[in-house]
Coordinates of C-alpha atoms and ligand atoms in Angstrom, one line a residue:
X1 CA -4.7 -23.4 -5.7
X2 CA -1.3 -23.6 -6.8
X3 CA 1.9 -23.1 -5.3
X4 CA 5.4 -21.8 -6.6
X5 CA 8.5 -20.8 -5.4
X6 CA 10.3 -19.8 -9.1
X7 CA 9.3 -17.9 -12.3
X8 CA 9.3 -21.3 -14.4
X9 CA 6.7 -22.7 -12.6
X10 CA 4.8 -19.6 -12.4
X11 CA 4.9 -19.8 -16.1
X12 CA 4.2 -23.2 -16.4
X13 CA 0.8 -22.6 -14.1
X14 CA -0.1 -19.5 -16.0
X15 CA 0.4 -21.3 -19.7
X16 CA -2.8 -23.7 -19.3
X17 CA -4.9 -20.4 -18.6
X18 CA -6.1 -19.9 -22.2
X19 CA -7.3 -16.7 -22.8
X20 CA -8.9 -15.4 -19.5
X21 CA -8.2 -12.4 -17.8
X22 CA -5.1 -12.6 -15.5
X23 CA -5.2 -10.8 -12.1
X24 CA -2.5 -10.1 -9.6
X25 CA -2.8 -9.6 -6.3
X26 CA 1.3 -7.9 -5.3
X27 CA 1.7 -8.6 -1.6
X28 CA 4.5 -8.9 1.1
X29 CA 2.5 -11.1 2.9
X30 CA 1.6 -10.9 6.6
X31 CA -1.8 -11.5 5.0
X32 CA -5.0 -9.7 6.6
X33 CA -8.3 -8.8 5.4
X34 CA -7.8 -5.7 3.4
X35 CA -5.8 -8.3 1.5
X36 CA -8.2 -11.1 1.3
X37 CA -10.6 -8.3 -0.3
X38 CA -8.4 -7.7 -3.3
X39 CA -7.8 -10.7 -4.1
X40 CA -11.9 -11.3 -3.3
X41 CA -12.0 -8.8 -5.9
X42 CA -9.7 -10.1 -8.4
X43 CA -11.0 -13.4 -7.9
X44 CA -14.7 -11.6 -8.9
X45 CA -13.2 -10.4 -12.1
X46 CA -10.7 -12.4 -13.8
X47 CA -10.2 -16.1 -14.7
X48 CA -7.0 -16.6 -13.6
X49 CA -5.7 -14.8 -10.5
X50 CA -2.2 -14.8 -9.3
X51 CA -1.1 -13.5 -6.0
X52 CA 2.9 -13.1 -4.7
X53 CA 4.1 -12.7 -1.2
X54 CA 7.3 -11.7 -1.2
X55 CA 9.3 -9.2 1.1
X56 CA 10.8 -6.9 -1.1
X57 CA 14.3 -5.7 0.4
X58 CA 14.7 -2.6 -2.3
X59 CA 11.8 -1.3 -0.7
X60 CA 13.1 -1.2 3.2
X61 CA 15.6 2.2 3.9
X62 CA 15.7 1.0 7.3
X63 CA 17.2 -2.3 7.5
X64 CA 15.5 -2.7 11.1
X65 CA 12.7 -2.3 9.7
X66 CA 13.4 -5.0 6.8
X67 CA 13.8 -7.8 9.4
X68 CA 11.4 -7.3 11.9
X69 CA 8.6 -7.5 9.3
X70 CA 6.0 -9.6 9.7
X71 CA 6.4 -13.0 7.7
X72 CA 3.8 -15.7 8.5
X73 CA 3.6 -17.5 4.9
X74 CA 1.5 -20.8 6.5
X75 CA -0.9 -18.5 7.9
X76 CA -1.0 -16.5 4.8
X77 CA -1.4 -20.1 2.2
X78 CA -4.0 -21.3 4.8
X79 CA -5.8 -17.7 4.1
X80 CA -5.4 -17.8 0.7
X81 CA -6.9 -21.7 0.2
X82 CA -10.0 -20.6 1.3
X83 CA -10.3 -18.1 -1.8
X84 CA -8.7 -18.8 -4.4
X85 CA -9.6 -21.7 -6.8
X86 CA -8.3 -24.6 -7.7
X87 CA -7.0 -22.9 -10.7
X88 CA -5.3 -19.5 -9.3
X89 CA -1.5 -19.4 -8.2
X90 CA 0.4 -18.2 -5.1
X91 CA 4.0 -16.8 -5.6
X92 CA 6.8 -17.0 -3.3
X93 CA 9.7 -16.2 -5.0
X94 CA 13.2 -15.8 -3.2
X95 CA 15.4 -12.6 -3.3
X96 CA 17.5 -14.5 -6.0
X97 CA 14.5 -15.0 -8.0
X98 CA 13.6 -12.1 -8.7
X99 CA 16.8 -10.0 -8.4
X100 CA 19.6 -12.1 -9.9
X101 CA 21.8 -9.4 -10.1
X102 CA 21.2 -5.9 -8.0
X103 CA 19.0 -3.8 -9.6
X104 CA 20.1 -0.4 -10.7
X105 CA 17.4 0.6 -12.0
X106 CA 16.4 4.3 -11.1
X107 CA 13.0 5.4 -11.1
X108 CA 11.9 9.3 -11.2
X109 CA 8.5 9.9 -10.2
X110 CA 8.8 13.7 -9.8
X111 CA 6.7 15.2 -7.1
X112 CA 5.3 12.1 -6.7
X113 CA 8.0 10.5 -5.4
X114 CA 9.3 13.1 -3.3
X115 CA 6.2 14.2 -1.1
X116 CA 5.3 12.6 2.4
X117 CA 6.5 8.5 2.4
X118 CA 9.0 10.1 -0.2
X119 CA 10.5 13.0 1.9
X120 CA 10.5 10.4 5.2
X121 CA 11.6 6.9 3.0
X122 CA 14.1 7.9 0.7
X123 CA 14.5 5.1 -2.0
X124 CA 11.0 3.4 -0.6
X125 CA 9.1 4.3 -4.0
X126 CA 11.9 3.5 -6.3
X127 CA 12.3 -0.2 -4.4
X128 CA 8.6 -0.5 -4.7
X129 CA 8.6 0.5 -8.3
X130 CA 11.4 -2.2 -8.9
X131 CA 9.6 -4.8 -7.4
X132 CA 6.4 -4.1 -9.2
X133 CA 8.0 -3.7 -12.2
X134 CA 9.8 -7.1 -12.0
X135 CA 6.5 -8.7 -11.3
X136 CA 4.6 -7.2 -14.0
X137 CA 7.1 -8.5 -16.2
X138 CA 6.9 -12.1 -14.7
X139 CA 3.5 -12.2 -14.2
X140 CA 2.1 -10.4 -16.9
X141 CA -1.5 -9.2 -15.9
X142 CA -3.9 -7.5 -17.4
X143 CA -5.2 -6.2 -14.0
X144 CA -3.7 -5.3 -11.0
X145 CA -4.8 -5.2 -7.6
X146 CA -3.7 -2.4 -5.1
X147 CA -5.0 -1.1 -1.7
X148 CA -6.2 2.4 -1.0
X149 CA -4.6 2.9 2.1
X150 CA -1.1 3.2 0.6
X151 CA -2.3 6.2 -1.3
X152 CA 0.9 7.7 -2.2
X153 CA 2.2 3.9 -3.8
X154 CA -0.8 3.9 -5.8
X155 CA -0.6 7.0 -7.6
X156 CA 3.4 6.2 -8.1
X157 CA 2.1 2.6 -9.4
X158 CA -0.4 4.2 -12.1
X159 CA 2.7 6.2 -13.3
X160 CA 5.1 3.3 -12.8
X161 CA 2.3 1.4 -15.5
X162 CA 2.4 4.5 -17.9
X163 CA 6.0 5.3 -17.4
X164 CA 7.3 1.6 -18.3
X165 CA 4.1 1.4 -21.0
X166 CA 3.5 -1.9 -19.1
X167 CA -0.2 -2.9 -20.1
X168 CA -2.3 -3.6 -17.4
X169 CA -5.0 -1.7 -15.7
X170 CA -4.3 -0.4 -12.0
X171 CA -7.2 -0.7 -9.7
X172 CA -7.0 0.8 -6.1
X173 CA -9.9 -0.6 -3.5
X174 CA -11.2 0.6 -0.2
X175 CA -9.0 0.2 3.2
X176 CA -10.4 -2.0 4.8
X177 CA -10.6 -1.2 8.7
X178 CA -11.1 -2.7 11.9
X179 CA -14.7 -2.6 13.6
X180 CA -12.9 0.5 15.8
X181 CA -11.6 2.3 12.8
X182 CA -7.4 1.0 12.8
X183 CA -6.6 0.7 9.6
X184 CA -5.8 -2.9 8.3
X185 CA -1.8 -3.4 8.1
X186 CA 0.3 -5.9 8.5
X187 CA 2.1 -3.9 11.1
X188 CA -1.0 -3.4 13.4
X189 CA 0.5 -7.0 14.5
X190 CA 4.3 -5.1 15.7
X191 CA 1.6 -2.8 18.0
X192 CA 2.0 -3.6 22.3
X193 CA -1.2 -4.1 23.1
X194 CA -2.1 -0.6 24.9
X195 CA -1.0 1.2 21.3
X196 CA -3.0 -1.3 19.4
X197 CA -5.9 -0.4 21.8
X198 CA -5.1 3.7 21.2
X199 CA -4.3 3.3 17.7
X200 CA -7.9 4.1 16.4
X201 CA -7.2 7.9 17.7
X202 CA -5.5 7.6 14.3
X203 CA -8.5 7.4 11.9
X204 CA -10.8 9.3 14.4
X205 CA -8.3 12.4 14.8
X206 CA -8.1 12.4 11.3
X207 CA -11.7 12.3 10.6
X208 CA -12.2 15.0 13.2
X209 CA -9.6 17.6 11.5
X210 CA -11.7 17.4 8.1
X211 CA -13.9 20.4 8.9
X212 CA -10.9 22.8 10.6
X213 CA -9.2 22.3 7.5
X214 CA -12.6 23.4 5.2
X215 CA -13.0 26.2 7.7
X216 CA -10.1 27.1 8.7
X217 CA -7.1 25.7 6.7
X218 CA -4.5 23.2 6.9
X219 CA -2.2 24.0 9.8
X220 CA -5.3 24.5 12.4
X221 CA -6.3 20.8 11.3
X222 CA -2.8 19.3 11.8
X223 CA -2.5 21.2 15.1
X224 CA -5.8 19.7 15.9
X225 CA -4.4 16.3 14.6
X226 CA -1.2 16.2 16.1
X227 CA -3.1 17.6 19.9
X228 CA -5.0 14.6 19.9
X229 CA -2.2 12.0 18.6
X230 CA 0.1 13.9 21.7
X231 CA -2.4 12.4 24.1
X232 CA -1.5 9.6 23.9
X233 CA 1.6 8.0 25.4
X234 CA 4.5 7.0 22.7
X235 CA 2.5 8.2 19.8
X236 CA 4.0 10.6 17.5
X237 CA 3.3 12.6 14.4
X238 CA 5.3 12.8 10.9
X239 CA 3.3 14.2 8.7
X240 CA -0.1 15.0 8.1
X241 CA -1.1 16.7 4.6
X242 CA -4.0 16.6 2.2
X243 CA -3.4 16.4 -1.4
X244 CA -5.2 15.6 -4.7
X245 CA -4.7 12.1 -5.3
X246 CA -3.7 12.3 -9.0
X247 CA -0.3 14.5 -8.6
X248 CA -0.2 14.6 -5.0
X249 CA -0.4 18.5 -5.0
X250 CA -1.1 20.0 -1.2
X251 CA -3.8 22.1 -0.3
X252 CA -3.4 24.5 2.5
X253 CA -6.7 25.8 2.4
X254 CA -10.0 24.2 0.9
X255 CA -10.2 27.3 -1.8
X256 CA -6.6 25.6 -3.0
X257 CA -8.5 22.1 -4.0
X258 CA -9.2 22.1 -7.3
X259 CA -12.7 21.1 -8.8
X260 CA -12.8 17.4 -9.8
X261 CA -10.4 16.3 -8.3
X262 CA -10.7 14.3 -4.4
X263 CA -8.2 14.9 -1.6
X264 CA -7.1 13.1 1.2
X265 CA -5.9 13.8 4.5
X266 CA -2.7 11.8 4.5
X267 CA -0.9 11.0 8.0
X268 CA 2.1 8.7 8.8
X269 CA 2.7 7.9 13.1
X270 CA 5.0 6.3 14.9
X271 CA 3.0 4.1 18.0
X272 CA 6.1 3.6 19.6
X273 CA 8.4 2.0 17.1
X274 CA 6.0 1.0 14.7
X275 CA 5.3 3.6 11.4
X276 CA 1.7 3.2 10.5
X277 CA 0.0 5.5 7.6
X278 CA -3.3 6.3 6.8
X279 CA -6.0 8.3 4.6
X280 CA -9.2 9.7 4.6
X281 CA -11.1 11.5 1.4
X282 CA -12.0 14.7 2.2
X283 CA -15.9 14.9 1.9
X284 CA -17.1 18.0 0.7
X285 CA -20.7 17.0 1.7
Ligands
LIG301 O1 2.0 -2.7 -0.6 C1 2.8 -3.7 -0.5 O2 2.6 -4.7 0.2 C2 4.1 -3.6 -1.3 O3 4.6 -2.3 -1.3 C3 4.1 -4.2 -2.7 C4 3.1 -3.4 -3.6 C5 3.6 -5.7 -2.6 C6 5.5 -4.2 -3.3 O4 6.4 -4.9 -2.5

């Protein structure tokens, strides 16, 4: 694989492609296997694939937050040799790369924008949509690799695509979990080790709450939810909703979900100090 730090040499890579079909892989690094399965993925399906690890500072409200993330960029090359091909490109740009200038640019996503992450990380989706936007533009693919477990950034990503009329396809692939049911992140690694060990309460609560909510509506599933996060020790709930996963509508009772479209349950918790988020589809099975 190849390596590069700056936009000309992206370029330079990507111009002895020919005419294949150019994946991207967007990424902030920190790498774990939910990420090693999109670019798996894009690896599967396009000639040329093109993967960037950069920590987006637009993206952070909290500045804490910004400079406690994870950054282990050997760790993530080493992961990244062993799929990629000789061919494909990794991306590390610095901050000056790819904002030269601060970037003013103001996003509106609506609705989408403002619901859950939106109402708790003002100015996350609008730094994300910067980002993305930058990169599309640099990197120019015709396919783009997202995960599912940052529901809310996907659907803001598809509209980001249609908004900006950039041309590339958005494809969003399963979470990929732990063999206990934690959802893959790369702040699972911020966890002490008793939360990581309790964190899985996360995805089972969650999946446990699905039938209240069929049968009895939303607010006896959260209160389910949030009893069960409550036991344990330093864990605490900021949301939990379930909406369509097109305009990110709620439903408060199953008779609200409208046909042909799925729903999620959609929770964000603080273990401690560290924010994780996660989803489940609603099966109506
Ligand atoms: O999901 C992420 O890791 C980031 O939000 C993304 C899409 C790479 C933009 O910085």
């Amino acid at each position: 694989m190849n390596t590069t730090e700056t936009i000309a040499g992206l370029r330079f890579c990507l111009s002895t492609a020919g005419k294949v079909r150019q994946g991207f892989v967007p990424t902030m690094g920190a790498l774990h296997h939910g990420h090693i399965a999109l670019v798996e993925r894009a690896v599967n399906e396009c000639g040329r694939v093109t993967v960037s690890i950069f920590v987006n500072p637009t993206q952070f409200n909290d500045k804490r937050d910004l400079d406690r993330y994870p950054r282990t960029v050997d760790r993530d090359k080493e992961m990244l040799s062993r799929v990629l091909r000789e061919n494909d490109v990794v991306f590390l740009p610095s901050v000056m790369e790819i904002y030269p200038g601060e970037d003013k640019r103001v996003f509106d996503f609506g609705n989408l924008g403002r619901v859950m992450e939106g109402e708790y990380r003002p100015g996350h989706f609008n730094g994300v949509a910067q980002v993305v936007s930058r990169l599309f533009d640099i990197v120019k693919p015709d396919v783009a690799y997202f995960g599912e477990k940052d529901f809310q950034q996907l659907a803001v990503i598809k509209a980001l695509a249609e908004k900006t009329g950039q041309r590339v396809e958005i494809v969003g692939c399963p979470t990929v979990r732990e063999s206990d049911g934690l959802a893959m992140s790369s702040r699972n690694a911020l966890l002490t080790p008793e939360h990581r060990a309790a964190a899985p309460v996360i995805y089972h609560a969650m999946l446990g709450s699905q039938n209240l909510f069929l049968e009895k509506g939303k607010e006896a599933a959260r209160e389910f939810f949030t009893g069960k996060i409550g036991e344990v020790d330093g864990f605490r709930v900021q949301y939990y909703e379930i909406t369509d996963d097109t305009d990110l509508v709620p439903a408060d009772y199953a008779s609200d979900m409208i046909k042909g479209r799925n729903y999620h349950i959609c929770v964000a918790v603080y273990a401690g100090g560290v924010r994780l988020i996660d989803n489940v589809r609603i099966s109506l099975e």
